[in-house]
Amino acid sequence: MDFQIEKGEFTAILGESGSGKSSLLKLIYGLEDADLGEIYFQNEIIRGPKFNLIPGHPKMKFVPQEFDLLDYVTVAENVGKYLSNFNLPLKKENIENALDVVRLLDFKNDFPNQLSGGQRQRVSIARALAANPELLLLDEPYSHLDQPLKIEIRKSIRNWAKETNSTLIITTHDMQDALEYSDKIIILKDGEIIQTDTPENLRKTPANEYVAALLGEYSIITAKEMSNLFQIEIPIDKKAIVFPDEIEVSEEGTEFEIKDLRFQGRDYLVEAVNESLSLKFYLVHFPSNELIKLKIRNYRLV
């Protein structure tokens, strides 16, 4: 495994459960020892617990999935845990700024045991933000948030990172968390890096079907099916991956039968079949009949 992250970059580590995402963050922070190789931060080797009495690095903060909050002190006191008391007005300002980023300023005098799981998660993130780390590591940071709040907090943390020129690394198995604001995405499987690239390039050229599956709904089509159904010739040992927005309704297309559709708010995700081939695509309006002609306007090979 070999990769480099530049200062100020937002990197998402994306992979299925058990792919090694959390372990990688712990290695970067120094909570675990690497079997091989070395990890550098600002030209300094990060060493694990075998070599460090106190794991971690003073310019890094790591927020694990376990929140580790103190229920007997207030939210504000939890957020100020890592801050010096030498300048109390500055400490108060840092605490309130961090709570504002995660939209919890009104809860600063509450106690963690009065909060929901999503609120507790945001308190633990605010505690890390208040320390103004140069590198912030977040392990599944939005897992306890409902969708509207997730969108807001995702944007707010990204804005914080830009304003402070902090480097941000998150782990997630939700492709939207990775695609929306990341400069770079690292795809993990079984502890190995499968692909590293920008969100745009990953979608254009996924390394394999595993990568495509992490990026959302897709259809996979054999060379024979591409030739017989769409008159598109591709190498016989390759398959075509097609995302739903790359399939369109056309009178010149091939006839498919609609088998399933799900309303998604803005449009319908439709599944249609022709013999053994199943395609997923979008329709703005509810289809008027079960038969529909489809055409592929873009694809990539794996």
Coordinates of C-alpha atoms in Angstrom, one line a residue:
M1 CA 0.0 0.0 0.0
D2 CA 1.5 3.3 -1.1
F3 CA -0.2 6.7 -1.3
Q4 CA 0.4 10.4 -0.6
I5 CA -2.0 13.1 0.6
E6 CA -1.2 16.8 0.1
K7 CA -1.8 19.5 2.7
G8 CA -5.3 20.9 2.6
E9 CA -6.6 17.9 0.6
F10 CA -9.9 16.2 1.4
T11 CA -9.5 12.4 1.0
A12 CA -12.2 9.8 1.4
I13 CA -11.4 6.2 2.0
L14 CA -14.2 4.2 0.5
G15 CA -14.8 0.5 0.9
E16 CA -17.2 -2.2 2.0
S17 CA -17.4 -3.2 5.7
G18 CA -14.2 -5.1 6.7
S19 CA -12.1 -3.6 4.0
G20 CA -9.6 -2.1 6.4
K21 CA -10.8 1.6 6.5
S22 CA -10.8 2.0 10.2
S23 CA -7.5 0.1 10.6
L24 CA -5.8 2.4 8.1
L25 CA -6.9 5.5 10.0
K26 CA -5.6 4.0 13.3
L27 CA -2.2 3.3 11.6
I28 CA -2.0 6.9 10.3
Y29 CA -2.8 8.3 13.8
G30 CA -0.4 5.9 15.5
L31 CA -2.9 3.8 17.4
E32 CA -1.7 0.6 15.8
D33 CA 1.7 -0.7 14.6
A34 CA 2.3 -1.3 11.0
D35 CA 3.7 -4.8 10.1
L36 CA 5.7 -3.3 7.2
G37 CA 6.6 0.1 5.8
E38 CA 6.5 3.6 7.3
I39 CA 4.0 6.4 7.6
Y40 CA 5.2 10.0 7.4
F41 CA 3.6 13.2 8.6
Q42 CA 5.4 16.4 7.9
N43 CA 8.6 14.4 7.2
E44 CA 8.3 12.7 10.6
I45 CA 7.7 9.0 11.0
I46 CA 4.5 8.1 12.8
R47 CA 5.1 5.3 15.3
G48 CA 2.6 3.1 16.9
P49 CA 2.2 2.0 20.6
K50 CA 5.2 -0.2 20.6
F51 CA 7.4 2.9 20.3
N52 CA 5.1 5.7 21.7
L53 CA 3.9 5.8 25.3
I54 CA 1.2 8.2 24.2
P55 CA -0.1 7.3 20.7
G56 CA -1.1 9.9 18.2
H57 CA 0.5 13.1 17.0
P58 CA 0.0 16.6 18.5
K59 CA -1.0 18.1 15.2
M60 CA -3.5 15.3 14.4
K61 CA -6.9 14.5 15.8
F62 CA -8.7 11.2 15.3
V63 CA -12.5 10.7 15.9
P64 CA -13.3 7.0 16.1
Q65 CA -16.8 5.5 15.8
E66 CA -16.9 5.2 19.6
F67 CA -17.5 8.7 20.9
D68 CA -15.7 8.5 24.2
L69 CA -17.6 11.4 25.8
L70 CA -17.7 12.3 29.5
D71 CA -21.3 12.2 30.6
Y72 CA -20.7 14.1 33.9
V73 CA -19.5 17.3 32.3
T74 CA -21.2 19.6 29.8
V75 CA -21.0 19.4 26.0
A76 CA -18.8 22.6 26.1
E77 CA -16.4 21.0 28.6
N78 CA -16.2 17.8 26.5
V79 CA -15.3 19.9 23.4
G80 CA -12.7 21.8 25.4
K81 CA -11.0 18.6 26.7
Y82 CA -7.8 19.1 24.6
L83 CA -7.6 22.8 25.0
S84 CA -5.3 24.8 27.3
N85 CA -6.7 26.9 30.2
F86 CA -3.9 29.5 29.8
N87 CA -6.2 31.8 27.7
L88 CA -9.8 31.2 28.7
P89 CA -11.4 33.6 26.3
L90 CA -9.6 32.0 23.4
K91 CA -10.6 28.5 24.7
K92 CA -14.3 29.6 24.9
E93 CA -14.1 31.0 21.4
N94 CA -12.6 27.8 20.0
I95 CA -15.2 25.7 21.7
E96 CA -18.1 27.8 20.4
N97 CA -16.7 27.9 16.9
A98 CA -16.3 24.1 16.8
L99 CA -19.9 23.6 18.1
D100 CA -21.2 26.0 15.5
V101 CA -19.5 24.0 12.7
V102 CA -21.5 20.9 13.8
R103 CA -24.7 22.9 14.6
L104 CA -24.7 22.2 18.4
L105 CA -23.9 25.7 19.8
D106 CA -27.4 25.8 21.5
F107 CA -26.5 22.5 23.3
K108 CA -23.2 23.7 24.9
N109 CA -24.6 23.6 28.5
D110 CA -26.3 20.2 28.1
F111 CA -24.8 16.9 29.1
P112 CA -23.9 14.1 26.6
N113 CA -26.3 11.6 28.2
Q114 CA -29.2 14.0 27.3
L115 CA -28.3 13.8 23.6
S116 CA -29.2 11.5 20.7
G117 CA -26.6 9.3 19.1
G118 CA -26.2 11.7 16.2
Q119 CA -25.7 14.7 18.5
R120 CA -23.1 12.7 20.5
Q121 CA -21.3 12.0 17.3
R122 CA -21.2 15.6 16.5
V123 CA -19.9 16.5 19.9
S124 CA -16.9 14.2 19.4
I125 CA -16.2 15.8 16.0
A126 CA -16.4 19.3 17.6
R127 CA -13.9 18.3 20.3
A128 CA -11.4 17.4 17.5
L129 CA -12.2 20.6 15.6
A130 CA -11.7 22.8 18.6
A131 CA -8.0 21.7 18.8
N132 CA -7.5 23.1 15.2
P133 CA -5.6 20.0 14.0
E134 CA -3.5 20.2 10.8
L135 CA -4.7 16.7 10.0
L136 CA -8.2 15.5 11.0
L137 CA -9.1 11.8 10.7
L138 CA -12.8 11.0 10.9
D139 CA -14.0 7.3 11.0
E140 CA -17.5 7.1 9.5
P141 CA -18.3 10.6 10.7
Y142 CA -21.9 10.8 9.4
S143 CA -23.1 7.3 10.2
H144 CA -25.6 8.5 12.9
L145 CA -27.0 11.5 11.1
D146 CA -30.3 11.7 9.1
Q147 CA -30.0 12.7 5.5
P148 CA -30.8 16.5 5.7
L149 CA -28.5 17.0 8.6
K150 CA -25.8 14.8 7.0
I151 CA -25.8 17.0 3.9
E152 CA -25.5 20.2 6.1
I153 CA -22.7 18.8 8.4
R154 CA -20.8 17.4 5.4
K155 CA -20.7 20.8 3.8
S156 CA -19.9 22.6 7.1
I157 CA -16.9 20.4 7.9
R158 CA -15.6 20.8 4.4
N159 CA -15.9 24.6 4.7
W160 CA -14.0 24.4 8.0
A161 CA -11.2 22.4 6.4
K162 CA -10.9 24.9 3.6
E163 CA -10.9 28.0 5.9
T164 CA -8.2 26.5 8.1
N165 CA -6.3 24.8 5.3
S166 CA -6.5 21.5 7.3
T167 CA -6.1 18.1 5.7
L168 CA -9.1 15.9 6.1
I169 CA -9.4 12.1 5.8
I170 CA -12.7 10.4 6.3
T171 CA -13.7 6.7 6.0
T172 CA -17.1 5.8 4.6
H173 CA -19.1 3.1 2.8
D174 CA -21.5 5.7 1.5
M175 CA -20.5 6.8 -2.0
Q176 CA -22.3 10.2 -1.6
D177 CA -20.1 11.0 1.4
A178 CA -17.1 10.4 -0.8
L179 CA -18.2 11.9 -4.1
E180 CA -19.6 15.2 -2.9
Y181 CA -16.6 17.1 -1.6
S182 CA -13.5 14.9 -1.9
D183 CA -10.5 15.9 -3.8
K184 CA -9.3 12.3 -3.8
I185 CA -10.9 8.9 -3.1
I186 CA -9.0 5.8 -2.1
I187 CA -10.9 2.5 -2.7
L188 CA -10.0 -0.3 -0.3
K189 CA -10.8 -4.0 -0.4
D190 CA -9.4 -6.6 2.0
G191 CA -6.7 -4.2 3.2
E192 CA -5.5 -3.4 -0.3
I193 CA -5.8 -0.2 -2.3
I194 CA -7.8 -1.1 -5.5
Q195 CA -7.8 2.4 -7.0
T196 CA -6.9 6.0 -6.1
D197 CA -8.2 9.0 -8.1
T198 CA -10.5 12.0 -8.2
P199 CA -14.2 11.3 -7.9
E200 CA -14.7 12.3 -11.6
N201 CA -12.0 9.9 -12.8
L202 CA -13.2 7.0 -10.7
R203 CA -16.6 7.2 -12.3
K204 CA -15.2 7.6 -15.8
T205 CA -12.7 4.7 -15.4
P206 CA -13.4 2.4 -12.4
A207 CA -10.7 -0.3 -12.1
N208 CA -13.2 -3.1 -11.8
E209 CA -16.8 -4.0 -10.9
Y210 CA -16.1 -3.7 -7.2
V211 CA -15.2 0.0 -7.6
A212 CA -18.2 0.6 -9.8
A213 CA -20.5 -0.9 -7.2
L214 CA -19.2 1.4 -4.6
L215 CA -20.1 4.4 -6.8
G216 CA -23.9 3.6 -6.9
E217 CA -26.3 1.7 -9.2
Y218 CA -24.9 0.3 -12.4
S219 CA -25.5 -2.3 -15.1
I220 CA -22.8 -4.7 -16.4
I221 CA -23.0 -6.0 -20.0
T222 CA -21.0 -8.7 -21.6
A223 CA -19.3 -8.3 -25.0
K224 CA -21.8 -10.7 -26.6
E225 CA -24.8 -8.7 -25.2
M226 CA -23.3 -5.4 -26.3
S227 CA -23.0 -6.8 -29.8
N228 CA -26.3 -8.6 -30.1
L229 CA -28.5 -6.0 -28.4
F230 CA -26.8 -2.7 -29.1
Q231 CA -24.5 -3.4 -32.1
I232 CA -21.6 -2.1 -30.1
E233 CA -18.4 -4.1 -30.4
I234 CA -16.0 -4.5 -27.4
P235 CA -13.2 -6.9 -26.7
I236 CA -14.6 -10.4 -26.0
D237 CA -12.7 -10.6 -22.7
K238 CA -14.2 -7.3 -21.4
K239 CA -17.4 -6.2 -19.9
A240 CA -19.1 -2.8 -20.2
I241 CA -20.2 -0.9 -17.1
V242 CA -23.0 1.5 -17.6
F243 CA -24.5 3.9 -15.0
P244 CA -28.2 4.7 -15.0
D245 CA -27.8 8.2 -16.4
E246 CA -26.0 6.8 -19.5
I247 CA -29.0 4.8 -20.7
E248 CA -31.7 6.7 -22.6
V249 CA -35.1 6.0 -24.1
S250 CA -34.9 6.0 -27.9
E251 CA -37.1 4.8 -30.8
E252 CA -33.9 3.5 -32.4
G253 CA -33.1 1.4 -29.2
T254 CA -33.6 -2.2 -28.2
E255 CA -36.8 -3.3 -26.6
F256 CA -36.8 -4.1 -22.9
E257 CA -39.5 -5.1 -20.5
I258 CA -39.9 -3.0 -17.3
K259 CA -39.7 -5.3 -14.2
D260 CA -39.3 -2.8 -11.3
L261 CA -39.2 0.9 -10.6
R262 CA -38.6 3.0 -7.5
F263 CA -39.5 6.6 -7.1
Q264 CA -36.6 8.6 -5.8
G265 CA -38.1 12.1 -5.4
R266 CA -36.8 13.6 -8.6
D267 CA -37.2 10.6 -10.9
Y268 CA -37.7 6.9 -11.1
L269 CA -35.0 4.3 -10.9
V270 CA -36.2 1.7 -13.4
E271 CA -35.0 -1.9 -14.0
A272 CA -35.8 -3.5 -17.3
V273 CA -34.9 -6.8 -18.8
N274 CA -34.2 -8.4 -22.2
E275 CA -33.7 -12.1 -21.8
S276 CA -30.9 -12.4 -19.3
L277 CA -29.7 -8.8 -19.4
S278 CA -31.0 -6.4 -16.8
L279 CA -30.5 -2.6 -17.1
K280 CA -31.0 0.1 -14.6
F281 CA -31.8 3.6 -15.8
Y282 CA -33.7 6.8 -14.8
L283 CA -37.1 8.0 -16.0
V284 CA -38.5 11.4 -15.1
H285 CA -42.1 10.3 -15.6
F286 CA -44.0 7.1 -14.7
P287 CA -43.8 4.8 -17.8
S288 CA -47.0 4.4 -19.8
N289 CA -46.5 0.7 -20.6
E290 CA -44.2 -2.2 -19.7
L291 CA -42.2 -2.2 -23.0
I292 CA -39.6 0.4 -23.6
K293 CA -36.8 0.9 -26.1
L294 CA -33.3 1.7 -24.7
K295 CA -30.0 3.0 -26.1
I296 CA -26.6 3.2 -24.4
R297 CA -24.9 6.5 -24.9
N298 CA -21.8 5.9 -22.7
Y299 CA -19.9 3.0 -21.1
R300 CA -16.5 2.0 -19.8
L301 CA -14.7 -1.4 -20.0
V302 CA -13.5 -3.6 -17.1

